[in-house]
A tleap script that builds the chain and sets N, CA, C and O, in Angstrom:
source leaprc.protein.ff14SB
mol = sequence {
  NVAL GLN LEU GLN ALA SER GLY GLY GLY LEU
  VAL GLN ALA GLY GLY SER LEU ARG LEU SER
  CYS ALA ALA SER GLU ARG THR SER PRO ARG
  SER ALA ILE ALA TRP PHE ARG GLN PRO SER
  GLY LYS GLU ARG GLU PHE VAL ALA GLY ILE
  THR TRP SER THR GLY SER THR TYR THR GLY
  ASP LEU MET LYS GLY ARG ILE THR ILE SER
  ARG ASP ASN ALA LYS ASN THR VAL TYR LEU
  GLN MET ASN ASN VAL GLY PRO GLU ASP THR
  ALA VAL TYR PHE CYS ALA ALA GLY ARG ALA
  ARG THR SER ARG ALA GLU ASP TYR GLU TYR
  TRP GLY GLN GLY THR GLN VAL THR VAL SER
  CSER
}
set mol.1.N position { 122.540 101.816 107.315 }
set mol.1.CA position { 122.548 102.889 106.384 }
set mol.1.C position { 122.911 104.249 107.080 }
set mol.1.O position { 122.339 104.645 108.096 }
set mol.2.N position { 123.809 104.854 106.505 }
set mol.2.CA position { 124.248 106.249 107.116 }
set mol.2.C position { 123.825 107.376 106.166 }
set mol.2.O position { 123.921 107.252 104.945 }
set mol.3.N position { 123.415 108.333 106.687 }
set mol.3.CA position { 122.978 109.467 105.840 }
set mol.3.C position { 123.761 110.673 106.411 }
set mol.3.O position { 123.878 110.872 107.620 }
set mol.4.N position { 124.304 111.486 105.418 }
set mol.4.CA position { 125.121 112.598 105.717 }
set mol.4.C position { 124.505 113.846 105.024 }
set mol.4.O position { 124.503 114.006 103.804 }
set mol.5.N position { 123.990 114.699 105.915 }
set mol.5.CA position { 123.392 115.867 105.333 }
set mol.5.C position { 124.459 116.976 105.366 }
set mol.5.O position { 125.300 117.016 106.263 }
set mol.6.N position { 124.409 117.821 104.428 }
set mol.6.CA position { 125.373 118.894 104.121 }
set mol.6.C position { 124.672 120.110 103.461 }
set mol.6.O position { 123.509 120.068 103.060 }
set mol.7.N position { 125.526 121.259 103.377 }
set mol.7.CA position { 124.975 122.386 102.567 }
set mol.7.C position { 124.374 123.525 103.385 }
set mol.7.O position { 124.116 124.610 102.863 }
set mol.8.N position { 124.163 123.274 104.631 }
set mol.8.CA position { 123.551 124.402 105.473 }
set mol.8.C position { 124.505 125.489 105.576 }
set mol.8.O position { 125.659 125.406 105.155 }
set mol.9.N position { 123.947 126.640 106.213 }
set mol.9.CA position { 124.783 127.773 106.405 }
set mol.9.C position { 124.054 128.961 106.660 }
set mol.9.O position { 122.861 128.883 106.951 }
set mol.10.N position { 124.656 130.091 106.583 }
set mol.10.CA position { 123.967 131.464 106.755 }
set mol.10.C position { 123.624 132.012 105.353 }
set mol.10.O position { 124.479 132.120 104.475 }
set mol.11.N position { 122.452 132.320 105.205 }
set mol.11.CA position { 121.937 133.014 103.881 }
set mol.11.C position { 121.027 134.216 104.120 }
set mol.11.O position { 120.262 134.182 105.084 }
set mol.12.N position { 121.053 135.175 103.391 }
set mol.12.CA position { 120.211 136.301 103.511 }
set mol.12.C position { 118.727 135.963 103.100 }
set mol.12.O position { 118.511 135.052 102.300 }
set mol.13.N position { 117.796 136.641 103.606 }
set mol.13.CA position { 116.344 136.488 103.182 }
set mol.13.C position { 116.400 136.751 101.740 }
set mol.13.O position { 117.094 137.649 101.264 }
set mol.14.N position { 115.589 135.881 100.978 }
set mol.14.CA position { 115.414 135.936 99.665 }
set mol.14.C position { 116.409 135.298 98.853 }
set mol.14.O position { 116.302 135.297 97.626 }
set mol.15.N position { 117.441 134.714 99.491 }
set mol.15.CA position { 118.437 133.948 98.879 }
set mol.15.C position { 118.095 132.465 98.685 }
set mol.15.O position { 116.969 132.053 98.966 }
set mol.16.N position { 119.034 131.677 98.219 }
set mol.16.CA position { 118.807 130.239 97.885 }
set mol.16.C position { 119.909 129.520 98.583 }
set mol.16.O position { 120.919 130.076 99.017 }
set mol.17.N position { 119.637 128.188 98.668 }
set mol.17.CA position { 120.530 127.302 99.332 }
set mol.17.C position { 120.151 125.869 98.829 }
set mol.17.O position { 118.983 125.570 98.582 }
set mol.18.N position { 121.220 124.979 98.685 }
set mol.18.CA position { 120.957 123.639 98.199 }
set mol.18.C position { 121.593 122.666 99.256 }
set mol.18.O position { 122.796 122.673 99.518 }
set mol.19.N position { 120.709 121.860 99.817 }
set mol.19.CA position { 121.238 120.959 100.740 }
set mol.19.C position { 121.443 119.556 100.107 }
set mol.19.O position { 120.752 119.233 99.140 }
set mol.20.N position { 122.375 118.712 100.627 }
set mol.20.CA position { 122.594 117.452 100.041 }
set mol.20.C position { 122.502 116.416 101.041 }
set mol.20.O position { 122.887 116.634 102.190 }
set mol.21.N position { 121.992 115.237 100.668 }
set mol.21.CA position { 121.900 114.077 101.708 }
set mol.21.C position { 122.513 112.931 101.055 }
set mol.21.O position { 121.928 112.384 100.119 }
set mol.22.N position { 123.673 112.511 101.481 }
set mol.22.CA position { 124.422 111.380 100.782 }
set mol.22.C position { 124.238 110.139 101.644 }
set mol.22.O position { 124.504 110.159 102.845 }
set mol.23.N position { 123.752 108.993 100.977 }
set mol.23.CA position { 123.465 107.837 101.625 }
set mol.23.C position { 124.649 106.789 101.438 }
set mol.23.O position { 125.199 106.657 100.345 }
set mol.24.N position { 124.986 106.109 102.469 }
set mol.24.CA position { 126.075 105.227 102.432 }
set mol.24.C position { 125.978 104.040 101.555 }
set mol.24.O position { 126.962 103.503 101.044 }
set mol.25.N position { 124.692 103.630 101.392 }
set mol.25.CA position { 124.240 102.484 100.549 }
set mol.25.C position { 122.769 102.465 100.264 }
set mol.25.O position { 121.955 103.145 100.889 }
set mol.26.N position { 122.475 101.652 99.293 }
set mol.26.CA position { 121.055 101.588 98.879 }
set mol.26.C position { 120.472 100.261 99.168 }
set mol.26.O position { 120.826 99.259 98.545 }
set mol.27.N position { 119.507 100.239 100.184 }
set mol.27.CA position { 118.856 98.980 100.533 }
set mol.27.C position { 117.400 99.292 100.429 }
set mol.27.O position { 116.986 100.420 100.160 }
set mol.28.N position { 116.623 98.241 100.652 }
set mol.28.CA position { 115.135 98.481 100.563 }
set mol.28.C position { 114.496 99.480 101.570 }
set mol.28.O position { 113.491 100.130 101.281 }
set mol.29.N position { 115.115 99.565 102.732 }
set mol.29.CA position { 114.488 100.467 103.723 }
set mol.29.C position { 114.706 101.981 103.203 }
set mol.29.O position { 114.139 102.928 103.747 }
set mol.30.N position { 115.496 102.111 102.204 }
set mol.30.CA position { 115.778 103.453 101.569 }
set mol.30.C position { 114.902 103.823 100.442 }
set mol.30.O position { 115.301 104.670 99.642 }
set mol.31.N position { 113.721 103.258 100.298 }
set mol.31.CA position { 112.722 103.420 99.190 }
set mol.31.C position { 112.340 104.827 99.112 }
set mol.31.O position { 111.929 105.281 98.044 }
set mol.32.N position { 112.449 105.599 100.218 }
set mol.32.CA position { 112.163 107.098 100.111 }
set mol.32.C position { 113.076 107.750 101.001 }
set mol.32.O position { 113.469 107.256 102.058 }
set mol.33.N position { 113.435 108.981 100.506 }
set mol.33.CA position { 114.299 109.926 101.328 }
set mol.33.C position { 113.445 111.184 101.488 }
set mol.33.O position { 112.882 111.726 100.537 }
set mol.34.N position { 113.387 111.596 102.699 }
set mol.34.CA position { 112.741 112.899 102.949 }
set mol.34.C position { 113.643 113.848 103.724 }
set mol.34.O position { 114.655 113.490 104.327 }
set mol.35.N position { 113.184 115.080 103.652 }
set mol.35.CA position { 113.755 116.311 104.306 }
set mol.35.C position { 112.844 116.625 105.516 }
set mol.35.O position { 111.635 116.700 105.299 }
set mol.36.N position { 113.258 116.795 106.627 }
set mol.36.CA position { 112.486 117.416 107.712 }
set mol.36.C position { 113.307 118.546 108.239 }
set mol.36.O position { 114.506 118.621 107.970 }
set mol.37.N position { 112.662 119.476 109.024 }
set mol.37.CA position { 113.384 120.563 109.533 }
set mol.37.C position { 112.909 120.717 111.044 }
set mol.37.O position { 111.762 120.367 111.323 }
set mol.38.N position { 113.653 121.171 111.919 }
set mol.38.CA position { 113.301 121.419 113.329 }
set mol.38.C position { 113.853 122.746 113.757 }
set mol.38.O position { 115.052 122.875 114.003 }
set mol.39.N position { 112.956 123.779 113.854 }
set mol.39.CA position { 113.332 125.067 114.345 }
set mol.39.C position { 113.578 124.900 115.893 }
set mol.39.O position { 113.012 124.041 116.569 }
set mol.40.N position { 114.415 125.744 116.341 }
set mol.40.CA position { 114.776 125.618 117.778 }
set mol.40.C position { 113.534 125.703 118.667 }
set mol.40.O position { 112.661 126.561 118.536 }
set mol.41.N position { 113.538 124.751 119.566 }
set mol.41.CA position { 112.382 124.670 120.604 }
set mol.41.C position { 111.033 124.178 120.007 }
set mol.41.O position { 109.992 124.149 120.664 }
set mol.42.N position { 111.128 123.822 118.802 }
set mol.42.CA position { 109.785 123.359 117.996 }
set mol.42.C position { 109.955 121.806 117.610 }
set mol.42.O position { 111.038 121.224 117.670 }
set mol.43.N position { 108.854 121.262 117.241 }
set mol.43.CA position { 108.794 119.921 116.762 }
set mol.43.C position { 109.357 119.826 115.373 }
set mol.43.O position { 109.462 120.849 114.696 }
set mol.44.N position { 109.714 118.684 114.925 }
set mol.44.CA position { 110.232 118.345 113.545 }
set mol.44.C position { 108.995 118.490 112.601 }
set mol.44.O position { 107.874 118.074 112.895 }
set mol.45.N position { 109.308 119.105 111.471 }
set mol.45.CA position { 108.331 119.309 110.464 }
set mol.45.C position { 108.798 118.823 109.188 }
set mol.45.O position { 109.979 118.963 108.867 }
set mol.46.N position { 107.895 118.224 108.387 }
set mol.46.CA position { 108.112 117.483 107.113 }
set mol.46.C position { 108.176 118.592 106.093 }
set mol.46.O position { 107.346 119.500 106.036 }
set mol.47.N position { 109.273 118.454 105.244 }
set mol.47.CA position { 109.482 119.416 104.152 }
set mol.47.C position { 109.153 118.897 102.800 }
set mol.47.O position { 108.316 119.459 102.094 }
set mol.48.N position { 109.809 117.815 102.421 }
set mol.48.CA position { 109.580 117.054 101.122 }
set mol.48.C position { 110.187 115.766 101.162 }
set mol.48.O position { 110.972 115.449 102.056 }
set mol.49.N position { 109.827 114.947 100.153 }
set mol.49.CA position { 110.416 113.652 100.045 }
set mol.49.C position { 110.400 113.230 98.598 }
set mol.49.O position { 109.711 113.801 97.752 }
set mol.50.N position { 111.226 112.162 98.341 }
set mol.50.CA position { 111.329 111.554 97.048 }
set mol.50.C position { 111.615 110.078 97.010 }
set mol.50.O position { 112.372 109.609 97.860 }
set mol.51.N position { 111.085 109.325 96.115 }
set mol.51.CA position { 111.347 107.904 96.028 }
set mol.51.C position { 112.582 107.658 95.230 }
set mol.51.O position { 112.791 108.337 94.225 }
set mol.52.N position { 113.407 106.740 95.610 }
set mol.52.CA position { 114.484 106.323 94.856 }
set mol.52.C position { 114.256 105.772 93.382 }
set mol.52.O position { 114.893 106.129 92.391 }
set mol.53.N position { 113.356 104.953 93.415 }
set mol.53.CA position { 113.071 104.111 92.233 }
set mol.53.C position { 112.495 105.007 91.044 }
set mol.53.O position { 112.990 104.932 89.920 }
set mol.54.N position { 111.498 105.803 91.317 }
set mol.54.CA position { 110.882 106.526 90.311 }
set mol.54.C position { 111.107 108.017 90.350 }
set mol.54.O position { 110.847 108.725 89.378 }
set mol.55.N position { 111.613 108.505 91.527 }
set mol.55.CA position { 111.920 109.881 91.577 }
set mol.55.C position { 110.561 110.658 91.890 }
set mol.55.O position { 110.586 111.889 91.905 }
set mol.56.N position { 109.482 110.027 92.118 }
set mol.56.CA position { 108.311 110.644 92.518 }
set mol.56.C position { 108.485 111.486 93.770 }
set mol.56.O position { 109.030 111.028 94.774 }
set mol.57.N position { 107.977 112.816 93.691 }
set mol.57.CA position { 108.180 113.672 94.831 }
set mol.57.C position { 106.950 113.895 95.659 }
set mol.57.O position { 105.837 113.728 95.160 }
set mol.58.N position { 107.099 114.247 96.837 }
set mol.58.CA position { 105.869 114.691 97.615 }
set mol.58.C position { 106.294 115.862 98.625 }
set mol.58.O position { 107.305 115.734 99.315 }
set mol.59.N position { 105.563 116.904 98.684 }
set mol.59.CA position { 105.902 118.108 99.321 }
set mol.59.C position { 104.976 118.422 100.428 }
set mol.59.O position { 103.772 118.192 100.318 }
set mol.60.N position { 105.480 118.924 101.457 }
set mol.60.CA position { 104.549 119.491 102.500 }
set mol.60.C position { 104.140 120.889 102.177 }
set mol.60.O position { 104.567 121.425 101.154 }
set mol.61.N position { 103.309 121.526 103.021 }
set mol.61.CA position { 102.787 122.840 102.729 }
set mol.61.C position { 103.781 123.882 103.167 }
set mol.61.O position { 103.702 125.012 102.685 }
set mol.62.N position { 104.727 123.574 104.062 }
set mol.62.CA position { 105.574 124.526 104.659 }
set mol.62.C position { 106.247 125.404 103.559 }
set mol.62.O position { 106.114 126.627 103.543 }
set mol.63.N position { 106.948 124.736 102.678 }
set mol.63.CA position { 107.809 125.456 101.745 }
set mol.63.C position { 107.382 125.189 100.238 }
set mol.63.O position { 108.182 125.350 99.317 }
set mol.64.N position { 106.215 124.817 100.065 }
set mol.64.CA position { 105.675 124.512 98.727 }
set mol.64.C position { 105.786 125.727 97.861 }
set mol.64.O position { 105.395 126.846 98.194 }
set mol.65.N position { 106.402 125.389 96.623 }
set mol.65.CA position { 106.578 126.509 95.683 }
set mol.65.C position { 107.875 127.199 95.710 }
set mol.65.O position { 108.252 128.010 94.865 }
set mol.66.N position { 108.588 126.779 96.843 }
set mol.66.CA position { 109.995 127.536 96.955 }
set mol.66.C position { 111.119 126.372 97.114 }
set mol.66.O position { 112.274 126.695 97.392 }
set mol.67.N position { 110.793 125.151 96.950 }
set mol.67.CA position { 111.658 124.171 97.060 }
set mol.67.C position { 111.656 123.113 95.810 }
set mol.67.O position { 110.641 122.979 95.125 }
set mol.68.N position { 112.701 122.464 95.585 }
set mol.68.CA position { 112.816 121.380 94.607 }
set mol.68.C position { 113.583 120.359 95.184 }
set mol.68.O position { 114.695 120.588 95.659 }
set mol.69.N position { 112.979 119.057 95.175 }
set mol.69.CA position { 113.753 117.925 95.702 }
set mol.69.C position { 114.137 116.959 94.520 }
set mol.69.O position { 113.320 116.608 93.668 }
set mol.70.N position { 115.344 116.594 94.544 }
set mol.70.CA position { 115.726 115.790 93.414 }
set mol.70.C position { 116.756 114.714 93.886 }
set mol.70.O position { 117.285 114.830 94.991 }
set mol.71.N position { 117.040 113.691 93.076 }
set mol.71.CA position { 118.022 112.734 93.438 }
set mol.71.C position { 118.987 112.375 92.303 }
set mol.71.O position { 118.709 112.517 91.112 }
set mol.72.N position { 120.070 111.929 92.745 }
set mol.72.CA position { 121.111 111.390 91.779 }
set mol.72.C position { 121.476 110.005 92.188 }
set mol.72.O position { 122.303 109.812 93.079 }
set mol.73.N position { 120.830 108.960 91.502 }
set mol.73.CA position { 121.016 107.733 91.864 }
set mol.73.C position { 122.521 107.165 91.844 }
set mol.73.O position { 122.972 106.385 92.682 }
set mol.74.N position { 123.163 107.646 90.831 }
set mol.74.CA position { 124.563 107.273 90.648 }
set mol.74.C position { 125.413 107.738 91.876 }
set mol.74.O position { 126.436 107.109 92.147 }
set mol.75.N position { 125.052 108.759 92.595 }
set mol.75.CA position { 125.781 109.266 93.698 }
set mol.75.C position { 125.170 108.961 95.017 }
set mol.75.O position { 125.716 109.283 96.072 }
set mol.76.N position { 123.933 108.281 94.943 }
set mol.76.CA position { 123.259 108.043 96.210 }
set mol.76.C position { 122.905 109.246 96.990 }
set mol.76.O position { 122.973 109.237 98.219 }
set mol.77.N position { 122.541 110.247 96.338 }
set mol.77.CA position { 122.517 111.560 96.954 }
set mol.77.C position { 121.120 112.245 96.498 }
set mol.77.O position { 120.690 112.196 95.346 }
set mol.78.N position { 120.504 112.867 97.545 }
set mol.78.CA position { 119.213 113.544 97.366 }
set mol.78.C position { 119.600 114.924 97.672 }
set mol.78.O position { 120.428 115.199 98.541 }
set mol.79.N position { 118.903 115.913 96.846 }
set mol.79.CA position { 119.190 117.290 97.022 }
set mol.79.C position { 117.798 118.064 97.409 }
set mol.79.O position { 116.700 117.665 97.021 }
set mol.80.N position { 117.971 119.115 98.150 }
set mol.80.CA position { 116.802 119.915 98.407 }
set mol.80.C position { 117.329 121.365 98.091 }
set mol.80.O position { 118.180 121.929 98.779 }
set mol.81.N position { 116.690 121.945 96.894 }
set mol.81.CA position { 117.008 123.288 96.538 }
set mol.81.C position { 115.962 124.197 97.172 }
set mol.81.O position { 114.768 124.016 96.936 }
set mol.82.N position { 116.388 125.168 97.969 }
set mol.82.CA position { 115.446 125.971 98.674 }
set mol.82.C position { 115.745 127.473 98.025 }
set mol.82.O position { 116.896 127.889 97.893 }
set mol.83.N position { 114.609 128.214 97.649 }
set mol.83.CA position { 114.614 129.379 97.073 }
set mol.83.C position { 113.851 130.378 97.803 }
set mol.83.O position { 112.903 129.989 98.487 }
set mol.84.N position { 114.138 131.608 97.747 }
set mol.84.CA position { 113.368 132.732 98.439 }
set mol.84.C position { 113.154 132.353 99.870 }
set mol.84.O position { 112.028 132.391 100.364 }
set mol.85.N position { 114.214 131.986 100.547 }
set mol.85.CA position { 114.112 131.631 101.921 }
set mol.85.C position { 113.877 132.882 102.786 }
set mol.85.O position { 114.256 133.990 102.407 }
set mol.86.N position { 113.257 132.687 103.930 }
set mol.86.CA position { 113.001 133.772 104.940 }
set mol.86.C position { 113.457 133.338 106.289 }
set mol.86.O position { 113.801 132.178 106.513 }
set mol.87.N position { 113.456 134.331 107.231 }
set mol.87.CA position { 113.883 133.974 108.600 }
set mol.87.C position { 113.111 132.795 109.138 }
set mol.87.O position { 113.698 132.048 109.920 }
set mol.88.N position { 111.858 132.544 108.805 }
set mol.88.CA position { 110.993 131.491 109.277 }
set mol.88.C position { 111.543 130.123 108.838 }
set mol.88.O position { 111.086 129.102 109.351 }
set mol.89.N position { 112.499 130.068 107.915 }
set mol.89.CA position { 113.077 128.866 107.428 }
set mol.89.C position { 114.249 128.537 108.235 }
set mol.89.O position { 114.858 127.506 107.952 }
set mol.90.N position { 114.649 129.269 109.203 }
set mol.90.CA position { 115.802 128.898 109.985 }
set mol.90.C position { 115.532 127.743 110.829 }
set mol.90.O position { 114.566 127.781 111.592 }
set mol.91.N position { 116.285 126.721 110.771 }
set mol.91.CA position { 116.099 125.362 111.462 }
set mol.91.C position { 117.255 124.515 111.115 }
set mol.91.O position { 118.063 124.780 110.225 }
set mol.92.N position { 117.280 123.449 111.899 }
set mol.92.CA position { 118.200 122.300 111.516 }
set mol.92.C position { 117.514 121.429 110.496 }
set mol.92.O position { 116.404 120.973 110.772 }
set mol.93.N position { 118.048 121.179 109.414 }
set mol.93.CA position { 117.445 120.288 108.390 }
set mol.93.C position { 118.025 118.942 108.453 }
set mol.93.O position { 119.241 118.756 108.462 }
set mol.94.N position { 117.101 117.949 108.499 }
set mol.94.CA position { 117.579 116.505 108.581 }
set mol.94.C position { 117.030 115.741 107.456 }
set mol.94.O position { 115.909 116.008 107.023 }
set mol.95.N position { 117.785 114.765 106.933 }
set mol.95.CA position { 117.342 113.892 105.898 }
set mol.95.C position { 117.101 112.589 106.547 }
set mol.95.O position { 117.746 112.295 107.554 }
set mol.96.N position { 116.187 111.751 106.031 }
set mol.96.CA position { 115.776 110.406 106.649 }
set mol.96.C position { 115.413 109.566 105.565 }
set mol.96.O position { 114.983 110.022 104.505 }
set mol.97.N position { 115.582 108.261 105.807 }
set mol.97.CA position { 115.289 107.199 104.902 }
set mol.97.C position { 114.167 106.313 105.485 }
set mol.97.O position { 114.191 105.956 106.662 }
set mol.98.N position { 113.186 105.971 104.629 }
set mol.98.CA position { 112.120 105.044 105.070 }
set mol.98.C position { 111.627 104.229 103.963 }
set mol.98.O position { 112.042 104.339 102.810 }
set mol.99.N position { 110.717 103.398 104.352 }
set mol.99.CA position { 110.190 102.348 103.366 }
set mol.99.C position { 109.120 102.848 102.445 }
set mol.99.O position { 108.825 102.178 101.456 }
set mol.100.N position { 108.514 103.992 102.706 }
set mol.100.CA position { 107.405 104.464 101.852 }
set mol.100.C position { 107.288 105.994 101.845 }
set mol.100.O position { 107.884 106.673 102.681 }
set mol.101.N position { 106.544 106.504 100.929 }
set mol.101.CA position { 106.420 108.017 100.952 }
set mol.101.C position { 105.382 108.386 101.941 }
set mol.101.O position { 104.208 108.027 101.852 }
set mol.102.N position { 105.863 109.111 102.876 }
set mol.102.CA position { 104.913 109.551 103.999 }
set mol.102.C position { 105.611 110.838 104.583 }
set mol.102.O position { 106.801 111.098 104.404 }
set mol.103.N position { 104.813 111.536 105.231 }
set mol.103.CA position { 105.249 112.791 105.765 }
set mol.103.C position { 105.421 112.670 107.275 }
set mol.103.O position { 105.718 113.695 107.890 }
set mol.104.N position { 105.269 111.543 107.925 }
set mol.104.CA position { 105.267 111.237 109.273 }
set mol.104.C position { 106.836 110.993 109.766 }
set mol.104.O position { 107.476 110.093 109.222 }
set mol.105.N position { 107.307 111.621 110.568 }
set mol.105.CA position { 108.693 111.360 111.018 }
set mol.105.C position { 108.889 110.037 111.549 }
set mol.105.O position { 109.908 109.399 111.287 }
set mol.106.N position { 107.920 109.567 112.320 }
set mol.106.CA position { 108.035 108.161 112.900 }
set mol.106.C position { 108.036 107.079 111.975 }
set mol.106.O position { 108.278 105.958 112.421 }
set mol.107.N position { 107.782 107.243 110.630 }
set mol.107.CA position { 107.808 106.228 109.734 }
set mol.107.C position { 109.250 106.026 109.041 }
set mol.107.O position { 109.459 105.101 108.256 }
set mol.108.N position { 110.243 106.992 109.409 }
set mol.108.CA position { 111.519 106.991 108.824 }
set mol.108.C position { 112.466 106.294 109.775 }
set mol.108.O position { 112.528 106.643 110.953 }
set mol.109.N position { 113.242 105.263 109.257 }
set mol.109.CA position { 114.046 104.411 110.186 }
set mol.109.C position { 115.436 105.030 110.404 }
set mol.109.O position { 115.999 104.942 111.495 }
set mol.110.N position { 116.011 105.696 109.281 }
set mol.110.CA position { 117.356 106.161 109.411 }
set mol.110.C position { 117.386 107.706 109.257 }
set mol.110.O position { 116.640 108.300 108.478 }
set mol.111.N position { 118.247 108.281 110.008 }
set mol.111.CA position { 118.334 109.774 110.029 }
set mol.111.C position { 119.801 110.286 110.036 }
set mol.111.O position { 120.680 109.775 110.730 }
set mol.112.N position { 119.992 111.367 109.181 }
set mol.112.CA position { 121.214 111.996 109.187 }
set mol.112.C position { 121.425 112.843 110.299 }
set mol.112.O position { 120.514 112.897 111.125 }
set mol.113.N position { 122.500 113.553 110.496 }
set mol.113.CA position { 122.887 114.306 111.697 }
set mol.113.C position { 122.306 115.738 111.726 }
set mol.113.O position { 122.306 116.417 112.752 }
set mol.114.N position { 121.822 116.149 110.570 }
set mol.114.CA position { 121.133 117.412 110.410 }
set mol.114.C position { 122.203 118.507 110.008 }
set mol.114.O position { 123.391 118.355 110.291 }
set mol.115.N position { 121.737 119.594 109.350 }
set mol.115.CA position { 122.541 120.646 108.876 }
set mol.115.C position { 121.820 121.931 109.195 }
set mol.115.O position { 120.654 122.048 108.817 }
set mol.116.N position { 122.416 122.914 109.863 }
set mol.116.CA position { 121.896 124.143 110.334 }
set mol.116.C position { 121.703 125.120 109.109 }
set mol.116.O position { 122.632 125.397 108.351 }
set mol.117.N position { 120.533 125.577 108.987 }
set mol.117.CA position { 120.308 126.682 108.042 }
set mol.117.C position { 119.785 127.913 108.886 }
set mol.117.O position { 118.842 127.879 109.677 }
set mol.118.N position { 120.521 128.936 108.594 }
set mol.118.CA position { 120.110 130.155 109.313 }
set mol.118.C position { 119.946 131.340 108.291 }
set mol.118.O position { 120.876 131.746 107.594 }
set mol.119.N position { 118.661 131.859 108.272 }
set mol.119.CA position { 118.347 132.958 107.345 }
set mol.119.C position { 118.391 134.242 108.089 }
set mol.119.O position { 117.684 134.384 109.086 }
set mol.120.N position { 119.166 135.175 107.674 }
set mol.120.CA position { 119.169 136.585 108.250 }
set mol.120.C position { 118.206 137.425 107.469 }
set mol.120.O position { 118.075 137.336 106.248 }
set mol.121.N position { 117.503 138.292 108.286 }
set mol.121.CA position { 116.650 139.301 107.666 }
set mol.121.C position { 117.309 140.491 107.235 }
set mol.121.O position { 116.664 141.394 106.702 }
savepdb mol mol.pdb
quit
């Protein structure tokens, strides 16, 4: 399974950005897709996840209230809409596929290459 994250870039504080994660195929290990982020020099942090089958979402505390995660089953793509971003949201954003809805990075088997999000103040 290959995951391709895209949509990152430079955005001003208070702006919005939508990230996409396209999956090459749908197999059982992809029962959930999650977004993580990793600021420079820091550990990877859980952002949000969604299950393929029901679309049930689960969100971490980092960006709660400012993000929406959704999926398009026909396109095998998961989206992360980020609103009212701030400089603290600057990071490489990764999508990952796993067997269950969890916020632990170690539970995800497949990872995309990451997309850089930079928020200017």
